[in-house]
CSV table of C-alpha atoms in Angstrom, one decimal:
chain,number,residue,atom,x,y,z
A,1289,UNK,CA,86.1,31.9,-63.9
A,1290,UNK,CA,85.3,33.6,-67.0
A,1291,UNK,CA,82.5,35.5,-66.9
A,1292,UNK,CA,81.1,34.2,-70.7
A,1293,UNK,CA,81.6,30.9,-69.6
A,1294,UNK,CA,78.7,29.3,-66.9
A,1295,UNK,CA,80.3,26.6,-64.8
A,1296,UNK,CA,79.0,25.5,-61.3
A,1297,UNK,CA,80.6,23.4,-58.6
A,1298,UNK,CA,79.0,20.3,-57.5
A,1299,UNK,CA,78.3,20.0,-53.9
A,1300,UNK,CA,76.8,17.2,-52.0
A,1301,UNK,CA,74.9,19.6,-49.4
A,1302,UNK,CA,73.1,21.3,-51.8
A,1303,UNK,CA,69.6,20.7,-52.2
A,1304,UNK,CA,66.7,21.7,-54.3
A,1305,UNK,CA,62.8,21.3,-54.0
A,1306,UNK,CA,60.9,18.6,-56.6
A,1307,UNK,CA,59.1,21.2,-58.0
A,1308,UNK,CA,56.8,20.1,-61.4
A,1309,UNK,CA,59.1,19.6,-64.5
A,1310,UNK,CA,58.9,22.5,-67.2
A,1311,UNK,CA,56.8,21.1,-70.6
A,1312,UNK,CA,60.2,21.4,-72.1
A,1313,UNK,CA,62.3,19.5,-70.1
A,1314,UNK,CA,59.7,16.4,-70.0
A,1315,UNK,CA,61.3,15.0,-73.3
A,1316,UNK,CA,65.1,15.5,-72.2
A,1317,UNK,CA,65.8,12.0,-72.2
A,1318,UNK,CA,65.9,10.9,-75.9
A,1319,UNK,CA,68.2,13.1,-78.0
A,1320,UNK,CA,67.0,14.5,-81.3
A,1321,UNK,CA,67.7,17.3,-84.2
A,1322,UNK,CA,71.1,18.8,-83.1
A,1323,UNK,CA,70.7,17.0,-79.5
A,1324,UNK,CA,73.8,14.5,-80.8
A,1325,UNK,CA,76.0,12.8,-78.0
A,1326,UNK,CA,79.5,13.7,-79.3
A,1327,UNK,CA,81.5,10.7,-78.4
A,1328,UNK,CA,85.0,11.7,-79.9
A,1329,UNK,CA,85.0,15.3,-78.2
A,1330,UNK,CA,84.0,12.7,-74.6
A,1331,UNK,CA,87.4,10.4,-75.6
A,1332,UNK,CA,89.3,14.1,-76.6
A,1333,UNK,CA,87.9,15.2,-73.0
A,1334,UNK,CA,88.9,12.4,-71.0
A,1335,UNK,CA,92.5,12.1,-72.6
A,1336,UNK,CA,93.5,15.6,-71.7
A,1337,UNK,CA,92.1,14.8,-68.5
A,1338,UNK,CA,94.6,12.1,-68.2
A,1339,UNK,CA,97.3,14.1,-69.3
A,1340,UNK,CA,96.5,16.4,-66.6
A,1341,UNK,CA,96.6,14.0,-64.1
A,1342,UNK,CA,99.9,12.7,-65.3
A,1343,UNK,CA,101.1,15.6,-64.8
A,1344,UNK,CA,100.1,16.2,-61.2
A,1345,UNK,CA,100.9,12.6,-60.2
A,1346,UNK,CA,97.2,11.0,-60.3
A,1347,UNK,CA,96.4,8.3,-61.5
A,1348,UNK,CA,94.8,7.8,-64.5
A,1349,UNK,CA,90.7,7.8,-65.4
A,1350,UNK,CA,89.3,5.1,-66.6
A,1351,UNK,CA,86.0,4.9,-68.7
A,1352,UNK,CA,82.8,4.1,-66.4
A,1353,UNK,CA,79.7,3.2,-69.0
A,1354,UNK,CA,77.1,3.6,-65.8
A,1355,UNK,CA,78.5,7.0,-65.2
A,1356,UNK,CA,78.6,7.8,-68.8
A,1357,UNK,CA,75.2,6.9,-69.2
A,1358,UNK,CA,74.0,9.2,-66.0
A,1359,UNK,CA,76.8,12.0,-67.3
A,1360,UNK,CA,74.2,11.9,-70.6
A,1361,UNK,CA,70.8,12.1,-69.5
A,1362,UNK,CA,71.6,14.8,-67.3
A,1363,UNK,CA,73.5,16.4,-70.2
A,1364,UNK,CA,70.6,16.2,-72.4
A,1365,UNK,CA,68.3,17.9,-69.2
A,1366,UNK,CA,71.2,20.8,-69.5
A,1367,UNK,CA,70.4,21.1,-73.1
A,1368,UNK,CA,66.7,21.3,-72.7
A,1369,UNK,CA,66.8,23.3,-69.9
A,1370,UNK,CA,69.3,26.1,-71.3
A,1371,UNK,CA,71.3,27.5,-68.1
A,1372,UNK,CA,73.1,24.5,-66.6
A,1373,UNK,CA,72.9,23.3,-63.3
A,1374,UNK,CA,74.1,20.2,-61.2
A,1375,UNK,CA,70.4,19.1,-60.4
A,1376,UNK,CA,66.6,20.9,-61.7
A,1377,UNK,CA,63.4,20.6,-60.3
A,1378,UNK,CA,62.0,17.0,-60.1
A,1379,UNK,CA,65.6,15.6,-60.7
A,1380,UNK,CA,67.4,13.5,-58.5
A,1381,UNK,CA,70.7,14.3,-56.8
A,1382,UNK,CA,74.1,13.0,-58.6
A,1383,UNK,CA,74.9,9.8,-56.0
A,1384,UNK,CA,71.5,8.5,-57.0
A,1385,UNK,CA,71.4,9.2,-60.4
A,1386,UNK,CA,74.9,7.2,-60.9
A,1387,UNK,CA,73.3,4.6,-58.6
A,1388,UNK,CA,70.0,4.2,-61.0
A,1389,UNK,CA,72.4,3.8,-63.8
A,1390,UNK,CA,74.2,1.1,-62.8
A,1391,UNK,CA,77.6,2.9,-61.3
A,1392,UNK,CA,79.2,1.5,-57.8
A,1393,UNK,CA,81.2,4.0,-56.2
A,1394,UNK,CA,82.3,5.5,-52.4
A,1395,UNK,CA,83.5,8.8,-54.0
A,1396,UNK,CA,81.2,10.7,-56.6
A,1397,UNK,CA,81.9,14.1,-58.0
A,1398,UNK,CA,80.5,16.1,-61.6
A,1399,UNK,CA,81.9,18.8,-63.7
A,1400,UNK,CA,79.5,20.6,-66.1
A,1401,UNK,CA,80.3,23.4,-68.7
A,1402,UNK,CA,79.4,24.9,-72.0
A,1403,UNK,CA,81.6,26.1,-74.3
A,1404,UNK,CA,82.3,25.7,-78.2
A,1405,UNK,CA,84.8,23.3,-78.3
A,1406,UNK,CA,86.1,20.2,-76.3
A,1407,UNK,CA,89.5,21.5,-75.7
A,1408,UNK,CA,87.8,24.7,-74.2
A,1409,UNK,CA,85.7,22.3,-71.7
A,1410,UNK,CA,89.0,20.8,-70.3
A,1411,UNK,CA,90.9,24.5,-70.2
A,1412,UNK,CA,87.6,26.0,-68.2
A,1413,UNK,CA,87.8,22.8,-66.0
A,1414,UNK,CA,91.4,24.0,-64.8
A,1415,UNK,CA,90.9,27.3,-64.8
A,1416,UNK,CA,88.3,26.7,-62.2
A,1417,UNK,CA,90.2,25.8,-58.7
A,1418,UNK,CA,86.6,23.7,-57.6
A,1419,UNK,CA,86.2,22.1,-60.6
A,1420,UNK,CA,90.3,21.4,-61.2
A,1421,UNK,CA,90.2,19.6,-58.0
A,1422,UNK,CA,87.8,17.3,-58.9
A,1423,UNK,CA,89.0,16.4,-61.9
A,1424,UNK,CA,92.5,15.7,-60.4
A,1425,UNK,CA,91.5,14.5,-57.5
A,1426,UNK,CA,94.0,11.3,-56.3
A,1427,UNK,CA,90.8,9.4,-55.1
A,1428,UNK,CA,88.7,9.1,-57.9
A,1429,UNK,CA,89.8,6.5,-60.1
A,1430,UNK,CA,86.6,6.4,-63.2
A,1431,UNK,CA,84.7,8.6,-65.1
A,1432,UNK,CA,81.6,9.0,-67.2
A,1433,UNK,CA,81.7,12.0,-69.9
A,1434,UNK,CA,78.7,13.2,-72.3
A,1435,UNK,CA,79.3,15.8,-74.3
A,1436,UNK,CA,76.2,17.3,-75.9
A,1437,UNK,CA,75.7,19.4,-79.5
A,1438,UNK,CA,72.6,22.0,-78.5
A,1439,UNK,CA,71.9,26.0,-79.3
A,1440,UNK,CA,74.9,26.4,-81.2
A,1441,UNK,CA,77.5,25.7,-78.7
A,1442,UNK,CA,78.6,22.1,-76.7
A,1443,UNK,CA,76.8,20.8,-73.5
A,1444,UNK,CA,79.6,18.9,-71.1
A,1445,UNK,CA,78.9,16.7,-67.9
A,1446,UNK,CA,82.0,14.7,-66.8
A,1447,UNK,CA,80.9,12.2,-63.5
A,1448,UNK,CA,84.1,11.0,-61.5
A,1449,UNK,CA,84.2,8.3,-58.9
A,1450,UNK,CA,86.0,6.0,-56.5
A,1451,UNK,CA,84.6,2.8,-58.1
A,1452,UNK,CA,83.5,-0.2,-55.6
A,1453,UNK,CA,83.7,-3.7,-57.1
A,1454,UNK,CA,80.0,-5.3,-56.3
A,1455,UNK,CA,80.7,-8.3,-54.3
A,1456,UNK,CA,78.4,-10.8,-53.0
A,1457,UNK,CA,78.3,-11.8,-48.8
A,1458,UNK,CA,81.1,-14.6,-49.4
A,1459,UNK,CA,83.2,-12.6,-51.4
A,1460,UNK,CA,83.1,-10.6,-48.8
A,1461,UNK,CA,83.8,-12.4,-46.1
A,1462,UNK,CA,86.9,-14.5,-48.3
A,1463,UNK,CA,88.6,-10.9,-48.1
A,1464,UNK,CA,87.9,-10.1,-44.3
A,1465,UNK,CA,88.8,-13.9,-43.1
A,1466,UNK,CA,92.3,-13.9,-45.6
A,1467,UNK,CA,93.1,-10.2,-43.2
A,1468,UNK,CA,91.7,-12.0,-39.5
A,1469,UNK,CA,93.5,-15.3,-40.6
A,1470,UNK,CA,97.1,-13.1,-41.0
A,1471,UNK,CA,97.4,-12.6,-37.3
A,1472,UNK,CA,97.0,-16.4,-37.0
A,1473,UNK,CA,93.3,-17.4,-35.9
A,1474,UNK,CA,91.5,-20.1,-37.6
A,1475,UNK,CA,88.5,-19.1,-39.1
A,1476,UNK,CA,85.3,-20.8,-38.6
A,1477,UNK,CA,83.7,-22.6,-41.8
A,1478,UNK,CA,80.2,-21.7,-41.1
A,1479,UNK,CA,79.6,-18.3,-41.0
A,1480,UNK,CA,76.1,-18.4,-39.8
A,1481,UNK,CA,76.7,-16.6,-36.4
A,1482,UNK,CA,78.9,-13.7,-38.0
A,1483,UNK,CA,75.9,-13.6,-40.4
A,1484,UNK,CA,73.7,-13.4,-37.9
A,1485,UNK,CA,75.4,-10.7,-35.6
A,1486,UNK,CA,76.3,-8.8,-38.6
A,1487,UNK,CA,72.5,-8.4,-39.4
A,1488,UNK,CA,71.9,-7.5,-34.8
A,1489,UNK,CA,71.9,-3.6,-33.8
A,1490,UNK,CA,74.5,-4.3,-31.3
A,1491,UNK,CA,75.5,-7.1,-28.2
A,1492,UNK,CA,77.1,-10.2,-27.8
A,1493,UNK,CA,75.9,-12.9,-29.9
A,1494,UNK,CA,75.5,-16.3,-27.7
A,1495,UNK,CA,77.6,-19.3,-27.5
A,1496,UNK,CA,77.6,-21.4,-30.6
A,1497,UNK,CA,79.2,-25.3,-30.9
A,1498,UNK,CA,80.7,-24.9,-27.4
A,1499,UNK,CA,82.5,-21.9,-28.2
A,1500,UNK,CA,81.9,-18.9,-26.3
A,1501,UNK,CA,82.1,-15.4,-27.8
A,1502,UNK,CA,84.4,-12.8,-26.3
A,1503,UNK,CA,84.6,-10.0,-28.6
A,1504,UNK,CA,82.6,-8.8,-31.6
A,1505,UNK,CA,83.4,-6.3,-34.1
A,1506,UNK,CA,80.3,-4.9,-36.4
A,1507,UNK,CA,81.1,-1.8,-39.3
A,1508,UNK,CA,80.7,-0.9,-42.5
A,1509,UNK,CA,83.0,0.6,-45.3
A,1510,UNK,CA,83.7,0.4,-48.7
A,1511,UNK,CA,87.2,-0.8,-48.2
A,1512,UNK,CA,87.9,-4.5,-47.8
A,1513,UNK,CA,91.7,-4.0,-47.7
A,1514,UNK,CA,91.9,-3.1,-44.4
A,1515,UNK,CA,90.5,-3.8,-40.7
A,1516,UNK,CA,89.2,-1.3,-37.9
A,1517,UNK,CA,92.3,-0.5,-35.8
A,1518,UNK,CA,90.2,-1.6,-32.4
A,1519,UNK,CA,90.1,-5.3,-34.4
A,1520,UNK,CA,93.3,-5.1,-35.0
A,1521,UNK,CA,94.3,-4.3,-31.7
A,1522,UNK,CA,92.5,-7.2,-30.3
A,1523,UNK,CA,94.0,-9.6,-32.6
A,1524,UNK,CA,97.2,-8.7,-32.3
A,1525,UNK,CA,96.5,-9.2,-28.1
A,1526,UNK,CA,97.2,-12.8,-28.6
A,1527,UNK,CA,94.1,-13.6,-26.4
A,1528,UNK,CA,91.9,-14.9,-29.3
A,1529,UNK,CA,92.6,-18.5,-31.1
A,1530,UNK,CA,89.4,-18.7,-33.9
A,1531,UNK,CA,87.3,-16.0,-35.3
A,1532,UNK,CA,83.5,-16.2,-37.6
A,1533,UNK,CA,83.7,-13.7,-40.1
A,1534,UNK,CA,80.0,-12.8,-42.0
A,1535,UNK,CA,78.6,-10.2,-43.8
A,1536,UNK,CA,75.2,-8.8,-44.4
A,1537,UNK,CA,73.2,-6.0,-46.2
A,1538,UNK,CA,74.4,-3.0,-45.4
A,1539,UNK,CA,72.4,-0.5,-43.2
A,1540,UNK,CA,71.2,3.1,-44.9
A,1541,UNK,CA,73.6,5.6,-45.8
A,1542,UNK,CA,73.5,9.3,-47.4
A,1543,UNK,CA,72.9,9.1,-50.8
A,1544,UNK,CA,73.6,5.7,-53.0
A,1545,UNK,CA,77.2,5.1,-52.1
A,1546,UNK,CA,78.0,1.3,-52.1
A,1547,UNK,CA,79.7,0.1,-48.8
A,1548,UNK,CA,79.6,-3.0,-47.3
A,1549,UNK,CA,78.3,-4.4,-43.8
A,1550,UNK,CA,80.6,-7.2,-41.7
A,1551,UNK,CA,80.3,-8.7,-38.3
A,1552,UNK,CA,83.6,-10.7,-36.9
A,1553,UNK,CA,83.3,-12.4,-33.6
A,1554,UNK,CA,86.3,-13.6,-32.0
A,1555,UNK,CA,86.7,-16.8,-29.5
């Protein structure tokens, strides 16, 4: 890291107090006098990026307008503020301010940097072993970028992530009941009773339509492209003919990561 270059390394751990805002940092959001958002140098930014990834064998970045949109009010904040940070006093963490704008992810990462020209963002990004890995990390396939014109010098704040599609509870469970239905069961057209065990802390759900329950399966991921390997064990047991598939909201988790909640009971 150079030392006339200020560059800092997101991590999710770290923490700081809601303290009051500073009088100048109250007007950060709206951009004015040299406070332009520098679209061309975000494109220049995000095409080396892609080269770079080419290069490594990742694949490429592509644009995220949430994230670009979170990527520029916290540029702006940069620029008001002076020395750059990942989060200031009063200002939420990263997952949540991607969340607020909009963005869907289960991976979320954030390069910032000053330096004078867009080319010399990129270069300090992979000179920078924490800040190279994120930016050619395998699992993050989008990205936001805001590049900032303030106190004679540019402003940059590139958010990557592992986008998740927004799907609603039937969309869902059409993905989960098209991976049950492979190992042969017939699915049950009324998914009231996954629905409703999804939504349980735990147990058996009871007998519904003269079919009794014999296994149930509740978790939560982001993935919908595969099944938990204890599921998959017991369909591939042979013991199990039909199966309700359902999903629900999902519970709490760390930050605002999307992930997705799913009950399947097997008869």
């Amino acid at each position: 890291m150079k030392s006339s270059r200020c560059l800092y390394l997101f991590l999710l751990a770290a923490g700081v107090a809601g303290l009051a805002l500073s009088a100048r940092a109250q007007a950060y959001a709206q951009p004015s006098g040299a406070q332009v958002n520098l679209q061309a140098q975000a494109e220049q930014i995000l095409e080396l990026a892609n080269q770079a990834r080419a290069r490594a064998g990742a694949g490429p970045l592509q644009w995220d307008p949430a994230l670009a949109a979170a990527a520029l009010k916290h540029c702006l904040r940069m620029v008001a503020e002076g020395p750059i940070a990942h989060r200031y006093a009063g200002e939420e963490d990263l997952s949540v301010r991607a969340a607020e704008a909009g963005a869907h992810f289960s991976v979320i990462e954030e390069n910032v940097a000053i330096a004078p020209t867009a080319p010399e963002i990129h270069e300090e990004w992979m000179e920078s072993q924490g800040h190279r890995e994120n930016l050619l990390n395998p699992q993050v396939d989008h990205v936001g970028i805001a590049v900032v014109q303030g106190r004679r010098t540019l402003y940059a704040v590139a958010d990557y992530s592992r986008a998740v599609e927004k799907k609603s509870a039937a969309q869902v469970e059409a993905e989960i009941a098209t991976l049950v239905a492979a190992s042969g069961l017939a699915i049950l057209r009324d998914p009231s009773a996954a629905r409703a065990t999804c939504a349980d802390d735990g147990g058996m759900p009871p007998a519904t339509g003269g079919l009794q329950p014999h296994f149930v399966m509740r978790w939560q991921d982001a993935e919908l492209t595969r099944l938990p390997q204890e599921l998959v064990e017991h369909l591939q047991s042979g013991r199990f003919r039909m199966a309700d598939v359902g999903s629900c909201p999902a519970r709490e988790v760390e930050g605002s990561f999307t992930s997705y909640r799913i009950a399947v009971i097997l008869y």
